[in-house]
Short mmCIF file of C-alpha atoms in Angstrom, two decimals:
data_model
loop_
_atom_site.label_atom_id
_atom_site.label_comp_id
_atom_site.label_asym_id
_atom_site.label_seq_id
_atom_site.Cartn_x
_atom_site.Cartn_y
_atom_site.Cartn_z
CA UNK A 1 72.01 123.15 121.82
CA UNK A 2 75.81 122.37 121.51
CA UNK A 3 77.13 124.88 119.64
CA UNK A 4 81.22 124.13 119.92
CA UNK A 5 84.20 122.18 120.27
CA UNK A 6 84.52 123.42 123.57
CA UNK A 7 88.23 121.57 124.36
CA UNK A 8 90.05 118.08 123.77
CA UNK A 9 91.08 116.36 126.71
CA UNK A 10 94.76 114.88 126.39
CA UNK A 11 96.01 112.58 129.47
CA UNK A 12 99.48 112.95 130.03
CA UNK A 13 102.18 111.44 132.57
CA UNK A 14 103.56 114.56 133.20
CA UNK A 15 102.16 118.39 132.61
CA UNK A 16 105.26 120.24 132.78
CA UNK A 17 106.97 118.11 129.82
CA UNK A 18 103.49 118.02 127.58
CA UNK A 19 102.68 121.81 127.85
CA UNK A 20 107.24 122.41 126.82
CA UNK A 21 106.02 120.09 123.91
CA UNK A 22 102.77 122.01 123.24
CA UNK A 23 104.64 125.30 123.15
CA UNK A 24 107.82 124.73 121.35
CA UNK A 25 106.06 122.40 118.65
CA UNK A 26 103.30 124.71 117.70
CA UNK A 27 103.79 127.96 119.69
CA UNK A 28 100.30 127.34 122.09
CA UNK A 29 100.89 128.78 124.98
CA UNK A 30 99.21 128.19 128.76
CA UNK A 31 95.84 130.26 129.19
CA UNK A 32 95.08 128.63 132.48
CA UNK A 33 96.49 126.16 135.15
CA UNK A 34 94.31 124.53 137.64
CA UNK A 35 93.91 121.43 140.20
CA UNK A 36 90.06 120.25 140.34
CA UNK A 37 90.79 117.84 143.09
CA UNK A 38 87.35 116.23 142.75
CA UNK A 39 88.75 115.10 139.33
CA UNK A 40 91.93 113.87 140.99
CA UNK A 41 93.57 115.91 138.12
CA UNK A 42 96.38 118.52 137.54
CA UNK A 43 95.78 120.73 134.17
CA UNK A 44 96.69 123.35 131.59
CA UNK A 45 94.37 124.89 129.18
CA UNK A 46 95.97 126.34 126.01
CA UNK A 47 93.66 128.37 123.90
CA UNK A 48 93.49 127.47 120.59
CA UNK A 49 91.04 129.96 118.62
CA UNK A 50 87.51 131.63 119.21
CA UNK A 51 84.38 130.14 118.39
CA UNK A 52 81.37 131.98 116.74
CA UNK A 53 79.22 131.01 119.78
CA UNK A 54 80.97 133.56 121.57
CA UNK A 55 83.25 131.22 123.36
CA UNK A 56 86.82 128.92 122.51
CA UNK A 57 88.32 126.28 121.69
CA UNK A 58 91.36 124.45 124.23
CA UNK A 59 93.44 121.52 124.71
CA UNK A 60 93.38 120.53 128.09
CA UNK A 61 96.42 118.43 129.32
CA UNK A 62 95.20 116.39 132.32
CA UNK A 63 98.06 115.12 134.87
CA UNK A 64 96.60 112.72 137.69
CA UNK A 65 97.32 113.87 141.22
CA UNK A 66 96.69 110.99 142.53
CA UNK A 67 96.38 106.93 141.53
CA UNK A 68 92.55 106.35 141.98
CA UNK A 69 91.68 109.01 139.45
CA UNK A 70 89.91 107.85 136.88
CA UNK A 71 92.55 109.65 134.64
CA UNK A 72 95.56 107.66 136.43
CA UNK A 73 93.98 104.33 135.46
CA UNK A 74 93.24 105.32 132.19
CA UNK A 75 96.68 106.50 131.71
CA UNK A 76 97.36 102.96 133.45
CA UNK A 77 95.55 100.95 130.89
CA UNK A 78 95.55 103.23 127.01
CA UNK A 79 99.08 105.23 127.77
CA UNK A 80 99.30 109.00 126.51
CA UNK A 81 96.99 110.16 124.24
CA UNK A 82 93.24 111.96 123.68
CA UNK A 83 91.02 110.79 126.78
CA UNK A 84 87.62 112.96 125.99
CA UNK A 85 86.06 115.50 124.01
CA UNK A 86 83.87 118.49 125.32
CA UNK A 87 81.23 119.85 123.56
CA UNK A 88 80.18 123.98 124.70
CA UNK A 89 76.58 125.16 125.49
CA UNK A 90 74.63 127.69 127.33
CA UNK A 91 72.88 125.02 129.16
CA UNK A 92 74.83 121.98 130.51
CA UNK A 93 71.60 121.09 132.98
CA UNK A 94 69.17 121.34 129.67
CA UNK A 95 71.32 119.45 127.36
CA UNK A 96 72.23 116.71 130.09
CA UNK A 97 68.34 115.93 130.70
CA UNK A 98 67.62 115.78 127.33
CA UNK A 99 70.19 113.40 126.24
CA UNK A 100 69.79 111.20 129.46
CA UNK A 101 65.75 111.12 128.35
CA UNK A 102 67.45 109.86 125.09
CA UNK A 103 68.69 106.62 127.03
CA UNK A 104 72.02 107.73 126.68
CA UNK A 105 74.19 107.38 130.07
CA UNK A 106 75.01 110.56 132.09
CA UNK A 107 77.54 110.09 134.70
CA UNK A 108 76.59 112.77 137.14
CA UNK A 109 73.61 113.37 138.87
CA UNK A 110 74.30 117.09 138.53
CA UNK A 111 77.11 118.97 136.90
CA UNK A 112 80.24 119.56 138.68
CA UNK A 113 82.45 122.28 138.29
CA UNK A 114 85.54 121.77 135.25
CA UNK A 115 87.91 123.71 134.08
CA UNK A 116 88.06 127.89 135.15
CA UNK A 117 84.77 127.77 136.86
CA UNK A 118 82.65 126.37 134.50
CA UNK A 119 80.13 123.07 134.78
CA UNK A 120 80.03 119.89 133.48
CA UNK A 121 79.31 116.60 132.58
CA UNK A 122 79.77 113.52 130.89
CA UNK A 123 78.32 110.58 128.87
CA UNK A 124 79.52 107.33 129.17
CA UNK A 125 81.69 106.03 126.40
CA UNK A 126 79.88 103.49 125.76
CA UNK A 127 76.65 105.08 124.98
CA UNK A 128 78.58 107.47 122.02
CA UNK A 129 80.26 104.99 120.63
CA UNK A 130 83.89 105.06 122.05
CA UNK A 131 84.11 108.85 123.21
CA UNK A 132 83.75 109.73 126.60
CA UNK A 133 81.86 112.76 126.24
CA UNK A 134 82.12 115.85 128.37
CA UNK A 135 79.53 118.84 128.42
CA UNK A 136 80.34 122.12 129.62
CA UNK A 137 79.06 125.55 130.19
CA UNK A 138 81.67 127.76 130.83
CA UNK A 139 81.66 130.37 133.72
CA UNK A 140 80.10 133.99 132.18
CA UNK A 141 83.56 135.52 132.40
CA UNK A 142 85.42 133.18 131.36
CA UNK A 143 87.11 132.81 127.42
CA UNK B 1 100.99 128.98 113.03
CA UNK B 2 98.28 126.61 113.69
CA UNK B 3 95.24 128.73 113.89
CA UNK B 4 92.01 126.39 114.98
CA UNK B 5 91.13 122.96 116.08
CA UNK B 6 89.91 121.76 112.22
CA UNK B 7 88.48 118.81 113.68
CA UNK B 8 88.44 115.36 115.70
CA UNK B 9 88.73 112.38 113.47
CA UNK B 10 86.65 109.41 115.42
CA UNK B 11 86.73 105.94 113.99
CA UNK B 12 83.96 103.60 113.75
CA UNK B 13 82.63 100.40 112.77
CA UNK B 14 79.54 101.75 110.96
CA UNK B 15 79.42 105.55 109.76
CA UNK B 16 75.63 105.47 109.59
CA UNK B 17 74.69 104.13 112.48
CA UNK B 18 77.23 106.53 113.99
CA UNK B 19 75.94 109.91 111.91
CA UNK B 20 72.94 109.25 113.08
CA UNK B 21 73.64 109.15 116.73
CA UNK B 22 75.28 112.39 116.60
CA UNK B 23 71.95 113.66 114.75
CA UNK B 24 69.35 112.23 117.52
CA UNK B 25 71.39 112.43 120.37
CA UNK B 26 73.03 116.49 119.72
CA UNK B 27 71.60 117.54 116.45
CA UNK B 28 74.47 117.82 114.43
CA UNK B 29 74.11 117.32 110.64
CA UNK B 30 76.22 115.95 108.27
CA UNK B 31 78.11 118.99 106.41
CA UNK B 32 79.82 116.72 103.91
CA UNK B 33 80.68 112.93 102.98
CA UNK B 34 83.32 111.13 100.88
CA UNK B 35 85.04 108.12 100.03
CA UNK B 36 89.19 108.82 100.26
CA UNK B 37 90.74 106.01 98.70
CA UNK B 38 94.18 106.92 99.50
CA UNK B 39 93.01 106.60 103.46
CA UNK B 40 91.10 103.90 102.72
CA UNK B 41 88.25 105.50 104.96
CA UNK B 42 84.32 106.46 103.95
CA UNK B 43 83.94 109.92 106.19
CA UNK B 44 81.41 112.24 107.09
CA UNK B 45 82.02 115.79 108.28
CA UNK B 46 79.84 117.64 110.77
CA UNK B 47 80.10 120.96 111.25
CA UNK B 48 80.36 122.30 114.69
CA UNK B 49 81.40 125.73 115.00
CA UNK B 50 82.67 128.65 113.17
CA UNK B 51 86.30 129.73 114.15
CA UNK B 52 87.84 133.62 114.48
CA UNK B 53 90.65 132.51 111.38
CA UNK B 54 88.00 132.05 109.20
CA UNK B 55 87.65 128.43 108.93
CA UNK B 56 85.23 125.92 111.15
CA UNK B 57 85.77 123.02 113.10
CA UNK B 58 83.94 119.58 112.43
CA UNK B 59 83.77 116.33 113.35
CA UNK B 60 85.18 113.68 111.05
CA UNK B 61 83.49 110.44 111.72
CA UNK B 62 85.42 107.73 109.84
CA UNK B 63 84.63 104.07 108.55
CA UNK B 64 87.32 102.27 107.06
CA UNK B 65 86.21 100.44 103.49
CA UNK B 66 89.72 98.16 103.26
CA UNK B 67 90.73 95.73 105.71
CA UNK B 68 94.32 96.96 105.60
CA UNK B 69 93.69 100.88 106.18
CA UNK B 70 95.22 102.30 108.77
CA UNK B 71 91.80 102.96 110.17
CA UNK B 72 90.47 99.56 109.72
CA UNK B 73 93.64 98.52 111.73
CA UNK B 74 93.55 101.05 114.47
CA UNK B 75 89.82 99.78 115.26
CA UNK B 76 90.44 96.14 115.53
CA UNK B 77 93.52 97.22 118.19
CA UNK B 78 91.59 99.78 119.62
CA UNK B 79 87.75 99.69 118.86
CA UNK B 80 85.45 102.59 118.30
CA UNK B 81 86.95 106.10 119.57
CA UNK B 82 88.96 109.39 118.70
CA UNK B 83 91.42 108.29 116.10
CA UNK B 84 93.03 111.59 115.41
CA UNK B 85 92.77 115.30 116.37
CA UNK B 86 93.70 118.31 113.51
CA UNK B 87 94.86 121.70 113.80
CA UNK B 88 94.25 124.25 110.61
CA UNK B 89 97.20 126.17 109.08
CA UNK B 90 97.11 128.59 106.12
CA UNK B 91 100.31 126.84 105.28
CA UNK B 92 100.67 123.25 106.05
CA UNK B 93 103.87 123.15 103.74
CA UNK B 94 105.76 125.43 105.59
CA UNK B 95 104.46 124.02 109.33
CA UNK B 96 105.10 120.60 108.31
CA UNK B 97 108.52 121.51 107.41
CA UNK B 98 109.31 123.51 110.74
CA UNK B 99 108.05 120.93 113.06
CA UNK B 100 109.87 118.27 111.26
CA UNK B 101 113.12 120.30 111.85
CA UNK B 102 112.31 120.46 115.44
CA UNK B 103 112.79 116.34 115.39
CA UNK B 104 108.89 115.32 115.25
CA UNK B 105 108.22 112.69 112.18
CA UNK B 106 105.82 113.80 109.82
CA UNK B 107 104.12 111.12 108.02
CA UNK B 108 104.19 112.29 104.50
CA UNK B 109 107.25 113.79 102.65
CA UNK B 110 104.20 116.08 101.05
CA UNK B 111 100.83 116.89 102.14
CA UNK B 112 98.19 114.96 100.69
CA UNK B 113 94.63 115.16 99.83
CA UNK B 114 92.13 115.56 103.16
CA UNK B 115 88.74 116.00 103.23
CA UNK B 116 87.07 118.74 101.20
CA UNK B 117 89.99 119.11 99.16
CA UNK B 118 92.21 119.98 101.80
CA UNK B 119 95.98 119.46 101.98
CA UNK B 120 96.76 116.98 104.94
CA UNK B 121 99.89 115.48 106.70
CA UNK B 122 99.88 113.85 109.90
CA UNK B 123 103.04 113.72 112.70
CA UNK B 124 103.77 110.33 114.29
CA UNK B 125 102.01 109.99 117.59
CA UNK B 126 104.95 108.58 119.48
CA UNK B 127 106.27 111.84 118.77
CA UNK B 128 102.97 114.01 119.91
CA UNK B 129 102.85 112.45 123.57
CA UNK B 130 100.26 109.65 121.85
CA UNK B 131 97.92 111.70 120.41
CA UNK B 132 98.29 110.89 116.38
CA UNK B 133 98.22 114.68 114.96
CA UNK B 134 97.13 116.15 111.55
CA UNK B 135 97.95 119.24 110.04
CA UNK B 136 95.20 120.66 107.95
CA UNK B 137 95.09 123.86 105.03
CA UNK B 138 91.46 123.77 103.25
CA UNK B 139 90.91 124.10 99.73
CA UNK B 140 90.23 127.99 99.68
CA UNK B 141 86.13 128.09 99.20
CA UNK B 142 85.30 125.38 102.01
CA UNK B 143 84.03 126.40 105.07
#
């Protein structure tokens, strides 16, 4: 069961300037900074509210770190702007077999590790109908 | 203060055949639908989580039913994908003014109506690092 928004992934060309935006537009403020090199990226989370599942709700601003990320060439090809959405469950391995038994497209064989510990996947765009697709469990500490 | 992520508006070319992938594929139901003839759009909420202000967050999946709405017009650039994202406010007045004194275009000179019979304005996404932004206060009994 997916039971949140877990965050909204926003591509940008550079962190530093997007987070200043973030924060002196609306007042969100950093919750977490990271690398994932697998993911080639450079990010902030900002916390946006809690969630009745017991978790939260985040942007994440994604900066590539490098050009063969798949964020850089998106950012190559769209320009600034929402790359994914991430829905939150208990069970990212669950959840990922049962939609790929559904004939939808998952891109991992098994879940990698996102944002503050946590696992995840993704769908392929074009299997949900534009929106890459990201599920997540987040580490047990972690909200 | 902007107090939730109220939801991510994705555009498509077919609302039903798009509910009802988000009902096989995740379970999600539809909460509410409606035709806004100011947007031009035929929507249908889904309700995804319960948020600590009080409010929820949905997803608002969006076919356009005019050939010159904004939506209609964003999918033939774009095709099928996240359109918009939303952030709730008690006071969408009064956040709409600030961040329009801090040199971001809003949209509307006042809020309009929004789904549910919520009050709506959007900022221009040239101004939001390309991410088209809403602000969002809900009529008082919808959750």
């Amino acid at each position: 069961m997916l039971t949140r928004i877990d965050h909204i992934g926003i591509a940008c060309f550079d962190l530093d300037k997007t987070v200043e935006f973030y924060r002196a537009t609306y007042g969100f403020e950093v919750f977490h900074t990271e690398v994932n090199e697998e993911q080639g990226v450079r990010e902030a989370m900002l916390r946006i509210n809690g969630t009745d599942d017991g978790g939260a709700s985040y942007l994440q601003l994604l900066e590539p770190v490098r050009e063969d990320s798949t964020v850089a060439k998106w950012l190559a090809k769209n320009g600034e702007g929402v790359h994914h959405i991430a829905f939150g469950t208990a069970d990212v391995d669950g959840e990922a077999e049962a939609i790929r038994g559904k004939g939808v497209r998952v891109l991992y064989d098994e879940p990698r590790t996102g944002s503050m510990g946590s696992r995840i996947t993704f769908l392929h765009p074009k299997d949900c109908h534009g929106v890459l697709t990201e599920l997540v469990t987040s580490a047990p500490s972690r909200h």
